[in-house]
């Protein structure tokens, strides 16, 4: 009788070296080190934010405030609507994520989330300065003064534990949003900063705390003048997603995952129809605006709305794993956006089309990850060639880059690597 010996590590480990080191989550599953039905829970803190939005007149932010969100490139994020994150689907995707290449490995080829996906799905700019700078080391008392000045939240409304260790509770921000708007330019700008911080902590850059947001983000929200630097929020979100997919894929004991995992879910929905909920209607993002100017929301908003058992797959981890294992190229949508008439999306969703295939590092504070469209040429309607590995980290560099701690760089300008003690003005 012949026996087939299955291997969970590559014969040649020059590329997938983490698998040969037995630190990837897929190896732990293969070896029985973790329970086969154990899911990873994406961390998020956006329920109260969407609860606030739902109580606004026509669920719209005041235009006097929204203009400043649009000026900073974050205006479309608040139009996504609250959506459920599928823990099983995210877990199954994490198991297929390769930190060495920043791609999901399927039986037919590699695929990944790109800058194109981020801009179309979220309407975030990808052209501009990197989101980095100084991670400030201020006392809580100093932060209270800055919050009062730039967010308009009084010390009385902050409370005893509203600000701790350079972070402000998202619940404190939502309480401020529920208060009456101060009707002058300063009040409008302060309210816009509160909205943006709430979106960053709850939607774009969620972290392990799941309930607060770093106040150092204020650094990028002060200047609303036309001459203010344009920031690449889209590349920052993608760098943060990449880093957290990498960390979680390398940690078999991980129970949760940070970052914009709803973006990862939307990427899968757009490309793997068998995993996506049925679209009952696209009425909420009508192809034709009443004034005839196109869709008012980003692509990711199309999955917003109530779901029932009849129009939403009942996902469990074993089902998602089986679906991804059985997935063939014929059932993977390499070009999901072509049929959706990109020219009818808000202009922010296609504004930086020339950078969608940018090849190189993307940055979010101390996080540096590689964006490698050459590995997924079919996602750009190109002919796929065997990709070179010039930009890939070797094992030593991978460990060094991924072990960099932002807190170890506190008080240092990450762009110049020089101490920065200047008080935010």
C-alpha positions as a Markdown table, in Angstrom:
| # | Residue | x | y | z |
|---|---|---|---|---|
| 1 | Unk | 0.0 | 0.0 | 0.0 |
| 2 | Unk | 1.4 | 3.4 | -1.0 |
| 3 | Unk | 1.3 | 6.3 | 1.4 |
| 4 | Unk | 1.4 | 10.0 | 0.6 |
| 5 | Unk | 3.3 | 12.2 | 3.1 |
| 6 | Unk | 1.9 | 15.7 | 3.3 |
| 7 | Unk | 4.2 | 18.6 | 4.1 |
| 8 | Unk | 3.3 | 21.9 | 5.7 |
| 9 | Unk | 6.7 | 23.5 | 5.0 |
| 10 | Unk | 8.2 | 24.3 | 1.6 |
| 11 | Unk | 10.9 | 22.2 | 0.1 |
| 12 | Unk | 12.7 | 25.4 | -0.9 |
| 13 | Unk | 12.4 | 28.0 | 1.9 |
| 14 | Unk | 14.2 | 30.9 | 0.1 |
| 15 | Unk | 10.8 | 32.8 | -0.3 |
| 16 | Unk | 8.4 | 31.4 | 2.3 |
| 17 | Unk | 11.0 | 31.3 | 5.1 |
| 18 | Unk | 8.4 | 31.9 | 7.9 |
| 19 | Unk | 6.8 | 28.6 | 7.0 |
| 20 | Unk | 10.0 | 26.7 | 7.4 |
| 21 | Unk | 10.6 | 28.4 | 10.7 |
| 22 | Unk | 7.2 | 27.0 | 11.8 |
| 23 | Unk | 5.9 | 30.4 | 13.0 |
| 24 | Unk | 3.1 | 30.9 | 10.5 |
| 25 | Unk | -0.5 | 30.3 | 11.7 |
| 26 | Unk | -1.2 | 27.8 | 8.9 |
| 27 | Unk | 1.6 | 25.6 | 10.3 |
| 28 | Unk | 0.0 | 25.7 | 13.7 |
| 29 | Unk | -3.3 | 24.5 | 12.2 |
| 30 | Unk | -1.6 | 21.8 | 10.2 |
| 31 | Unk | 0.2 | 20.5 | 13.3 |
| 32 | Unk | -2.8 | 20.7 | 15.6 |
| 33 | Unk | -1.3 | 23.4 | 17.9 |
| 34 | Unk | -4.5 | 25.5 | 17.7 |
| 35 | Unk | -8.2 | 24.5 | 17.6 |
| 36 | Unk | -9.4 | 24.2 | 14.0 |
| 37 | Unk | -12.6 | 26.2 | 14.8 |
| 38 | Unk | -10.9 | 29.1 | 16.7 |
| 39 | Unk | -11.6 | 32.4 | 15.0 |
| 40 | Unk | -9.8 | 35.7 | 15.2 |
| 41 | Unk | -11.9 | 38.7 | 16.3 |
| 42 | Unk | -11.2 | 42.0 | 14.5 |
| 43 | Unk | -11.0 | 44.9 | 16.9 |
| 44 | Unk | -13.2 | 47.8 | 16.2 |
| 45 | Unk | -14.8 | 50.7 | 18.0 |
| 46 | Unk | -17.2 | 52.3 | 15.5 |
| 47 | Unk | -20.7 | 51.3 | 16.9 |
| 48 | Unk | -21.1 | 54.6 | 18.8 |
| 49 | Unk | -19.9 | 56.6 | 15.8 |
| 50 | Unk | -22.5 | 55.0 | 13.5 |
| 51 | Unk | -25.1 | 55.4 | 16.2 |
| 52 | Unk | -24.3 | 59.2 | 16.2 |
| 53 | Unk | -24.5 | 59.3 | 12.4 |
| 54 | Unk | -27.9 | 57.5 | 12.4 |
| 55 | Unk | -29.4 | 60.3 | 14.6 |
| 56 | Unk | -28.3 | 63.1 | 12.4 |
| 57 | Unk | -30.7 | 64.9 | 10.0 |
| 58 | Unk | -30.9 | 62.5 | 7.0 |
| 59 | Unk | -27.8 | 60.8 | 8.5 |
| 60 | Unk | -25.5 | 63.5 | 7.1 |
| 61 | Unk | -22.8 | 65.5 | 8.8 |
| 62 | Unk | -23.4 | 69.3 | 8.8 |
| 63 | Unk | -22.0 | 70.7 | 5.5 |
| 64 | Unk | -20.2 | 73.4 | 7.5 |
| 65 | Unk | -18.2 | 70.6 | 9.1 |
| 66 | Unk | -18.1 | 68.2 | 6.2 |
| 67 | Unk | -16.2 | 70.7 | 4.1 |
| 68 | Unk | -13.2 | 70.3 | 6.4 |
| 69 | Unk | -13.4 | 66.5 | 6.3 |
| 70 | Unk | -13.4 | 66.7 | 2.5 |
| 71 | Unk | -10.4 | 69.1 | 2.6 |
| 72 | Unk | -8.4 | 66.6 | 4.6 |
| 73 | Unk | -9.5 | 63.7 | 2.3 |
| 74 | Unk | -11.6 | 61.9 | 4.8 |
| 75 | Unk | -15.1 | 63.0 | 3.9 |
| 76 | Unk | -16.3 | 59.8 | 2.2 |
| 77 | Unk | -15.3 | 57.5 | 5.1 |
| 78 | Unk | -18.3 | 58.6 | 7.1 |
| 79 | Unk | -20.6 | 57.5 | 4.2 |
| 80 | Unk | -19.8 | 53.8 | 4.4 |
| 81 | Unk | -22.5 | 53.0 | 7.0 |
| 82 | Unk | -22.2 | 50.5 | 9.8 |
| 83 | Unk | -21.5 | 47.0 | 8.6 |
| 84 | Unk | -20.8 | 43.7 | 10.3 |
| 85 | Unk | -17.4 | 42.1 | 10.1 |
| 86 | Unk | -17.3 | 38.4 | 9.4 |
| 87 | Unk | -14.8 | 36.9 | 11.9 |
| 88 | Unk | -14.7 | 33.6 | 10.1 |
| 89 | Unk | -13.9 | 35.1 | 6.7 |
| 90 | Unk | -11.1 | 37.4 | 8.2 |
| 91 | Unk | -9.6 | 34.3 | 10.0 |
| 92 | Unk | -9.6 | 32.2 | 6.8 |
| 93 | Unk | -7.9 | 35.1 | 4.9 |
| 94 | Unk | -5.3 | 35.6 | 7.6 |
| 95 | Unk | -4.4 | 31.9 | 7.3 |
| 96 | Unk | -3.6 | 32.5 | 3.6 |
| 97 | Unk | -1.7 | 35.8 | 4.1 |
| 98 | Unk | 2.0 | 35.6 | 3.4 |
| 99 | Unk | 4.0 | 38.2 | 5.3 |
| 100 | Unk | 7.0 | 37.6 | 3.1 |
| 101 | Unk | 5.2 | 38.8 | -0.1 |
| 102 | Unk | 2.2 | 40.7 | 1.3 |
| 103 | Unk | -0.2 | 38.6 | -0.7 |
| 104 | Unk | -2.9 | 36.0 | -0.1 |
| 105 | Unk | -1.8 | 32.6 | -1.6 |
| 106 | Unk | -4.5 | 30.7 | -3.4 |
| 107 | Unk | -4.1 | 27.5 | -5.4 |
| 108 | Unk | -4.1 | 29.4 | -8.7 |
| 109 | Unk | -1.9 | 32.4 | -7.9 |
| 110 | Unk | -1.3 | 35.3 | -5.5 |
| 111 | Unk | -3.7 | 38.2 | -4.9 |
| 112 | Unk | -3.7 | 41.1 | -2.5 |
| 113 | Unk | -5.2 | 44.4 | -1.4 |
| 114 | Unk | -3.7 | 47.3 | -3.3 |
| 115 | Unk | -3.8 | 51.1 | -3.3 |
| 116 | Unk | -6.4 | 50.8 | -6.0 |
| 117 | Unk | -8.7 | 48.9 | -3.7 |
| 118 | Unk | -8.2 | 51.4 | -0.8 |
| 119 | Unk | -9.1 | 54.4 | -2.9 |
| 120 | Unk | -12.1 | 52.9 | -4.7 |
| 121 | Unk | -13.5 | 51.2 | -1.6 |
| 122 | Unk | -12.9 | 54.2 | 0.8 |
| 123 | Unk | -12.3 | 57.3 | -1.3 |
| 124 | Unk | -9.1 | 58.0 | 0.5 |
| 125 | Unk | -6.3 | 59.9 | -1.2 |
| 126 | Unk | -3.1 | 58.0 | -1.9 |
| 127 | Unk | -1.1 | 60.9 | -3.3 |
| 128 | Unk | 0.6 | 63.2 | -0.8 |
| 129 | Unk | 2.9 | 63.2 | 2.2 |
| 130 | Unk | 3.2 | 60.2 | 4.3 |
| 131 | Unk | 1.3 | 60.0 | 7.6 |
| 132 | Unk | 4.1 | 60.2 | 10.0 |
| 133 | Unk | 6.0 | 62.7 | 12.2 |
| 134 | Unk | 6.5 | 63.0 | 15.9 |
| 135 | Unk | 4.8 | 60.7 | 18.4 |
| 136 | Unk | 4.6 | 63.3 | 21.2 |
| 137 | Unk | 5.4 | 62.6 | 24.8 |
| 138 | Unk | 3.2 | 65.0 | 26.7 |
| 139 | Unk | 1.6 | 64.8 | 30.2 |
| 140 | Unk | -2.1 | 64.2 | 30.4 |
| 141 | Unk | -2.4 | 67.8 | 31.7 |
| 142 | Unk | -0.7 | 69.1 | 28.5 |
| 143 | Unk | -3.0 | 67.0 | 26.3 |
| 144 | Unk | -6.1 | 68.3 | 28.1 |
| 145 | Unk | -5.0 | 71.8 | 27.2 |
| 146 | Unk | -4.5 | 70.8 | 23.5 |
| 147 | Unk | -7.8 | 69.0 | 23.4 |
| 148 | Unk | -9.6 | 72.0 | 24.7 |
| 149 | Unk | -7.9 | 74.3 | 22.2 |
| 150 | Unk | -8.1 | 72.1 | 19.0 |
| 151 | Unk | -11.2 | 69.9 | 19.7 |
| 152 | Unk | -13.2 | 72.3 | 21.8 |
| 153 | Unk | -13.8 | 69.7 | 24.5 |
| 154 | Unk | -13.6 | 71.3 | 27.9 |
| 155 | Unk | -11.8 | 69.7 | 30.9 |
| 156 | Unk | -15.2 | 69.2 | 32.6 |
| 157 | Unk | -16.4 | 67.2 | 29.6 |
| 158 | Unk | -13.2 | 65.2 | 29.3 |
| 159 | Unk | -13.7 | 63.7 | 32.8 |
| 160 | Unk | -11.2 | 62.0 | 35.0 |
| 161 | Unk | -10.2 | 59.2 | 32.7 |
| 162 | Unk | -11.1 | 60.7 | 29.3 |
| 163 | Unk | -7.4 | 61.2 | 28.5 |
| 164 | Unk | -4.8 | 58.7 | 29.6 |
| 165 | Unk | -1.2 | 58.1 | 28.3 |
| 166 | Unk | -1.7 | 60.3 | 25.3 |
| 167 | Unk | -5.0 | 58.8 | 24.2 |
| 168 | Unk | -8.5 | 60.0 | 24.3 |
| 169 | Unk | -11.5 | 57.8 | 24.7 |
| 170 | Unk | -13.7 | 57.5 | 21.6 |
| 171 | Unk | -16.8 | 57.7 | 23.9 |
| 172 | Unk | -15.6 | 61.1 | 25.0 |
| 173 | Unk | -15.4 | 62.2 | 21.3 |
| 174 | Unk | -18.9 | 60.9 | 20.6 |
| 175 | Unk | -20.3 | 62.7 | 23.6 |
| 176 | Unk | -18.8 | 65.9 | 22.1 |
| 177 | Unk | -20.3 | 65.2 | 18.7 |
| 178 | Unk | -23.7 | 64.9 | 20.3 |
| 179 | Unk | -23.5 | 68.4 | 21.7 |
| 180 | Unk | -24.6 | 71.5 | 19.9 |
| 181 | Unk | -22.3 | 72.8 | 17.2 |
| 182 | Unk | -20.5 | 76.1 | 17.9 |
| 183 | Unk | -21.5 | 78.2 | 14.9 |
| 184 | Unk | -18.3 | 79.9 | 13.8 |
| 185 | Unk | -15.2 | 78.8 | 11.8 |
| 186 | Unk | -13.3 | 77.8 | 14.9 |
| 187 | Unk | -16.2 | 75.7 | 16.1 |
| 188 | Unk | -16.7 | 74.0 | 12.7 |
| 189 | Unk | -13.0 | 73.1 | 12.5 |
| 190 | Unk | -12.9 | 71.8 | 16.0 |
| 191 | Unk | -15.9 | 69.6 | 15.3 |
| 192 | Unk | -14.3 | 68.3 | 12.1 |
| 193 | Unk | -11.2 | 67.3 | 14.1 |
| 194 | Unk | -13.4 | 65.4 | 16.6 |
| 195 | Unk | -15.0 | 63.5 | 13.7 |
| 196 | Unk | -11.7 | 62.6 | 12.1 |
| 197 | Unk | -10.2 | 61.3 | 15.3 |
| 198 | Unk | -13.3 | 59.2 | 16.0 |
| 199 | Unk | -13.0 | 57.7 | 12.5 |
| 200 | Unk | -9.3 | 57.1 | 12.8 |
| 201 | Unk | -9.7 | 55.2 | 16.1 |
| 202 | Unk | -12.9 | 53.4 | 15.2 |
| 203 | Unk | -12.6 | 52.7 | 11.5 |
| 204 | Unk | -9.2 | 53.3 | 10.0 |
| 205 | Unk | -6.5 | 52.6 | 12.5 |
| 206 | Unk | -8.1 | 50.6 | 15.3 |
| 207 | Unk | -5.7 | 49.1 | 17.8 |
| 208 | Unk | -5.7 | 46.7 | 20.7 |
| 209 | Unk | -7.3 | 49.1 | 23.1 |
| 210 | Unk | -10.6 | 49.1 | 21.0 |
| 211 | Unk | -11.9 | 52.1 | 22.9 |
| 212 | Unk | -9.5 | 55.1 | 22.5 |
| 213 | Unk | -7.4 | 56.9 | 19.8 |
| 214 | Unk | -3.9 | 58.4 | 20.0 |
| 215 | Unk | -3.9 | 62.2 | 20.3 |
| 216 | Unk | -0.7 | 62.5 | 18.3 |
| 217 | Unk | -2.9 | 62.2 | 15.2 |
| 218 | Unk | -4.0 | 65.8 | 15.9 |
| 219 | Unk | -0.6 | 66.8 | 14.5 |
| 220 | Unk | -2.0 | 66.2 | 11.0 |
| 221 | Unk | -5.4 | 67.8 | 11.5 |
| 222 | Unk | -4.4 | 71.4 | 12.5 |
| 223 | Unk | -4.1 | 73.2 | 9.2 |
| 224 | Unk | -7.2 | 73.6 | 7.0 |
| 225 | Unk | -5.7 | 76.2 | 4.8 |
| 226 | Unk | -5.6 | 75.6 | 1.0 |
| 227 | Unk | -1.8 | 75.4 | 1.3 |
| 228 | Unk | -1.9 | 72.6 | 3.8 |
| 229 | Unk | 0.0 | 69.5 | 2.9 |
| 230 | Unk | -2.1 | 66.8 | 1.3 |
| 231 | Unk | -1.7 | 63.5 | 3.1 |
| 232 | Unk | -1.7 | 59.9 | 1.8 |
| 233 | Unk | -4.3 | 58.5 | 4.1 |
| 234 | Unk | -4.9 | 55.6 | 1.8 |
| 235 | Unk | -1.4 | 54.3 | 1.8 |
| 236 | Unk | -1.3 | 54.8 | 5.6 |
| 237 | Unk | -4.4 | 52.6 | 6.0 |
| 238 | Unk | -3.0 | 49.9 | 3.7 |
| 239 | Unk | 0.4 | 49.9 | 5.6 |
| 240 | Unk | -1.5 | 49.5 | 8.9 |
| 241 | Unk | -3.6 | 46.6 | 7.4 |
| 242 | Unk | -0.5 | 44.9 | 6.0 |
| 243 | Unk | 1.4 | 45.2 | 9.3 |
| 244 | Unk | -1.5 | 43.7 | 11.3 |
| 245 | Unk | -2.1 | 40.9 | 8.8 |
| 246 | Unk | 1.6 | 40.1 | 9.1 |
| 247 | Unk | 1.7 | 40.1 | 12.9 |
| 248 | Unk | -1.5 | 38.0 | 13.2 |
| 249 | Unk | -0.4 | 35.5 | 10.6 |
| 250 | Unk | 2.8 | 35.0 | 12.5 |
| 251 | Unk | 1.1 | 34.6 | 15.9 |
| 252 | Unk | -0.7 | 31.2 | 16.2 |
| 253 | Unk | -2.1 | 32.3 | 19.6 |
| 254 | Unk | -3.6 | 35.6 | 18.4 |
| 255 | Unk | -7.2 | 36.1 | 19.5 |
| 256 | Unk | -7.8 | 39.4 | 17.8 |
| 257 | Unk | -6.5 | 41.6 | 15.0 |
| 258 | Unk | -6.2 | 45.4 | 14.6 |
| 259 | Unk | -6.6 | 47.6 | 11.6 |
| 260 | Unk | -9.3 | 48.2 | 9.0 |
| 261 | Unk | -10.4 | 44.6 | 8.6 |
| 262 | Unk | -13.7 | 45.7 | 7.0 |
| 263 | Unk | -11.6 | 46.8 | 4.1 |
| 264 | Unk | -10.1 | 43.3 | 3.8 |
| 265 | Unk | -13.7 | 41.9 | 3.9 |
| 266 | Unk | -14.9 | 44.2 | 1.2 |
| 267 | Unk | -11.9 | 43.2 | -1.0 |
| 268 | Unk | -12.9 | 39.6 | -0.6 |
| 269 | Unk | -16.6 | 40.4 | -1.3 |
| 270 | Unk | -15.7 | 42.2 | -4.5 |
| 271 | Unk | -13.5 | 39.3 | -5.9 |
| 272 | Unk | -15.1 | 36.1 | -4.5 |
| 273 | Unk | -18.9 | 36.3 | -5.1 |
| 274 | Unk | -19.6 | 33.0 | -3.3 |
| 275 | Unk | -18.4 | 34.6 | 0.0 |
| 276 | Unk | -20.3 | 37.9 | -0.5 |
| 277 | Unk | -23.9 | 38.7 | 0.7 |
| 278 | Unk | -26.4 | 39.2 | -1.9 |
| 279 | Unk | -26.9 | 42.8 | -3.0 |
| 280 | Unk | -30.7 | 43.3 | -2.6 |
| 281 | Unk | -30.4 | 46.7 | -4.1 |
| 282 | Unk | -27.9 | 49.4 | -4.8 |
| 283 | Unk | -30.5 | 52.1 | -4.1 |
| 284 | Unk | -28.4 | 53.6 | -1.3 |
| 285 | Unk | -25.6 | 54.3 | -3.8 |
| 286 | Unk | -27.7 | 55.1 | -6.8 |
| 287 | Unk | -25.9 | 55.0 | -10.1 |
| 288 | Unk | -27.4 | 58.3 | -10.9 |
| 289 | Unk | -27.5 | 61.1 | -8.4 |
| 290 | Unk | -30.7 | 63.2 | -8.4 |
| 291 | Unk | -28.6 | 66.1 | -9.9 |
| 292 | Unk | -27.0 | 63.7 | -12.4 |
| 293 | Unk | -23.5 | 63.8 | -11.0 |
| 294 | Unk | -23.1 | 60.1 | -10.1 |
| 295 | Unk | -22.7 | 58.1 | -7.0 |
| 296 | Unk | -22.4 | 59.9 | -3.7 |
| 297 | Unk | -20.7 | 57.1 | -1.7 |
| 298 | Unk | -17.5 | 55.0 | -2.1 |
| 299 | Unk | -17.7 | 51.5 | -3.5 |
| 300 | Unk | -17.5 | 49.9 | 0.0 |
| 301 | Unk | -20.9 | 51.4 | 0.9 |
| 302 | Unk | -22.7 | 49.0 | -1.4 |
| 303 | Unk | -22.7 | 46.3 | 1.3 |
| 304 | Unk | -24.3 | 48.6 | 3.9 |
| 305 | Unk | -27.8 | 47.6 | 4.9 |
| 306 | Unk | -29.8 | 45.0 | 6.8 |
| 307 | Unk | -29.2 | 41.4 | 6.0 |
| 308 | Unk | -31.3 | 38.3 | 6.4 |
| 309 | Unk | -30.5 | 34.6 | 6.4 |
| 310 | Unk | -31.8 | 34.5 | 2.8 |
| 311 | Unk | -29.3 | 37.1 | 1.4 |
| 312 | Unk | -26.3 | 36.6 | 3.6 |
| 313 | Unk | -24.1 | 33.5 | 3.6 |
| 314 | Unk | -24.0 | 31.8 | 7.0 |
| 315 | Unk | -20.3 | 31.9 | 7.4 |
| 316 | Unk | -18.4 | 29.5 | 9.7 |
| 317 | Unk | -14.7 | 29.1 | 9.7 |
| 318 | Unk | -14.7 | 25.6 | 8.1 |
| 319 | Unk | -16.9 | 26.9 | 5.3 |
| 320 | Unk | -14.7 | 29.8 | 4.6 |
| 321 | Unk | -11.6 | 27.6 | 4.6 |
| 322 | Unk | -13.2 | 25.2 | 2.2 |
| 323 | Unk | -14.4 | 27.9 | -0.1 |
| 324 | Unk | -10.9 | 29.4 | -0.4 |
| 325 | Unk | -9.3 | 26.0 | -0.8 |
| 326 | Unk | -11.7 | 25.1 | -3.6 |
| 327 | Unk | -11.4 | 28.5 | -5.2 |
| 328 | Unk | -10.3 | 28.4 | -8.9 |
| 329 | Unk | -9.2 | 31.2 | -11.1 |
| 330 | Unk | -12.4 | 31.0 | -13.1 |
| 331 | Unk | -14.3 | 32.0 | -9.9 |
| 332 | Unk | -12.0 | 34.8 | -8.8 |
| 333 | Unk | -12.8 | 38.3 | -10.1 |
| 334 | Unk | -9.5 | 39.9 | -11.1 |
| 335 | Unk | -11.2 | 43.1 | -12.3 |
| 336 | Unk | -14.2 | 43.7 | -10.1 |
| 337 | Unk | -14.5 | 47.4 | -10.7 |
| 338 | Unk | -14.7 | 47.6 | -14.4 |
| 339 | Unk | -18.5 | 46.8 | -14.6 |
| 340 | Unk | -19.3 | 49.3 | -11.9 |
| 341 | Unk | -18.6 | 52.4 | -14.1 |
| 342 | Unk | -15.7 | 54.0 | -12.2 |
| 343 | Unk | -16.4 | 57.3 | -13.8 |
| 344 | Unk | -19.7 | 57.5 | -11.9 |
| 345 | Unk | -18.1 | 57.0 | -8.5 |
| 346 | Unk | -17.2 | 60.2 | -6.5 |
| 347 | Unk | -14.1 | 61.8 | -8.0 |
| 348 | Unk | -12.1 | 61.1 | -4.8 |
| 349 | Unk | -12.4 | 57.3 | -5.6 |
| 350 | Unk | -10.3 | 57.7 | -8.8 |
| 351 | Unk | -8.4 | 60.9 | -8.2 |
| 352 | Unk | -5.0 | 59.2 | -7.9 |
| 353 | Unk | -5.3 | 56.5 | -10.6 |
| 354 | Unk | -1.8 | 57.2 | -11.7 |
| 355 | Unk | -0.5 | 55.8 | -8.4 |
| 356 | Unk | -2.6 | 52.7 | -8.1 |
| 357 | Unk | 0.3 | 50.6 | -9.4 |
| 358 | Unk | 3.0 | 52.4 | -7.3 |
| 359 | Unk | 5.7 | 49.9 | -6.4 |
| 360 | Unk | 7.6 | 50.6 | -3.2 |
| 361 | Unk | 7.3 | 51.3 | 0.5 |
| 362 | Unk | 4.1 | 52.6 | 2.1 |
| 363 | Unk | 4.3 | 54.2 | 5.6 |
| 364 | Unk | 2.2 | 54.9 | 8.6 |
| 365 | Unk | 4.2 | 56.5 | 11.4 |
| 366 | Unk | 6.9 | 53.8 | 12.3 |
| 367 | Unk | 5.3 | 51.2 | 10.1 |
| 368 | Unk | 7.0 | 50.6 | 6.7 |
| 369 | Unk | 5.6 | 47.9 | 4.4 |
| 370 | Unk | 6.1 | 47.1 | 0.7 |
| 371 | Unk | 3.4 | 47.6 | -1.9 |
| 372 | Unk | 4.1 | 45.1 | -4.7 |
| 373 | Unk | 1.7 | 45.3 | -7.6 |
| 374 | Unk | 4.1 | 43.3 | -9.8 |
| 375 | Unk | 3.0 | 40.2 | -8.0 |
| 376 | Unk | -0.6 | 40.7 | -8.9 |
| 377 | Unk | -0.5 | 42.0 | -12.5 |
| 378 | Unk | -3.8 | 40.5 | -13.4 |
| 379 | Unk | -5.5 | 42.9 | -10.9 |
| 380 | Unk | -4.4 | 45.7 | -13.2 |
| 381 | Unk | -5.3 | 43.9 | -16.5 |
| 382 | Unk | -1.6 | 43.2 | -17.2 |
| 383 | Unk | 0.0 | 40.0 | -18.3 |
| 384 | Unk | 1.5 | 38.3 | -15.3 |
| 385 | Unk | 5.1 | 37.4 | -15.4 |
| 386 | Unk | 7.2 | 35.6 | -12.8 |
| 387 | Unk | 7.8 | 38.4 | -10.3 |
| 388 | Unk | 11.3 | 39.2 | -9.1 |
| 389 | Unk | 12.0 | 39.3 | -5.4 |
| 390 | Unk | 14.3 | 42.4 | -5.3 |
| 391 | Unk | 12.0 | 44.4 | -2.9 |
| 392 | Unk | 11.2 | 41.5 | -0.5 |
| 393 | Unk | 12.8 | 41.5 | 2.9 |
| 394 | Unk | 15.1 | 38.7 | 3.9 |
| 395 | Unk | 14.5 | 36.9 | 7.2 |
| 396 | Unk | 16.7 | 39.2 | 9.2 |
| 397 | Unk | 15.3 | 42.5 | 7.7 |
| 398 | Unk | 11.8 | 41.2 | 8.1 |
| 399 | Unk | 12.3 | 40.6 | 11.8 |
| 400 | Unk | 14.0 | 44.0 | 12.3 |
| 401 | Unk | 11.3 | 46.0 | 10.4 |
| 402 | Unk | 8.4 | 44.2 | 12.0 |
| 403 | Unk | 9.8 | 44.5 | 15.6 |
| 404 | Unk | 10.1 | 48.3 | 15.4 |
| 405 | Unk | 8.1 | 49.8 | 18.3 |
| 406 | Unk | 6.4 | 53.2 | 17.8 |
| 407 | Unk | 6.6 | 53.8 | 21.6 |
| 408 | Unk | 10.3 | 53.4 | 21.5 |
| 409 | Unk | 10.4 | 56.3 | 19.1 |
| 410 | Unk | 8.2 | 58.6 | 21.2 |
| 411 | Unk | 9.5 | 62.2 | 21.2 |
| 412 | Unk | 11.4 | 61.6 | 18.0 |
| 413 | Unk | 10.5 | 63.0 | 14.6 |
| 414 | Unk | 10.2 | 59.8 | 12.5 |
| 415 | Unk | 10.8 | 61.7 | 9.3 |
| 416 | Unk | 14.2 | 63.2 | 10.4 |
| 417 | Unk | 15.1 | 60.8 | 13.3 |
| 418 | Unk | 15.7 | 63.9 | 15.5 |
| 419 | Unk | 14.3 | 64.6 | 18.9 |
| 420 | Unk | 11.2 | 66.8 | 18.8 |
| 421 | Unk | 10.1 | 68.5 | 22.0 |
| 422 | Unk | 8.2 | 71.3 | 20.4 |
| 423 | Unk | 4.7 | 71.8 | 21.9 |
| 424 | Unk | 1.9 | 71.5 | 19.3 |
| 425 | Unk | 0.6 | 75.0 | 18.5 |
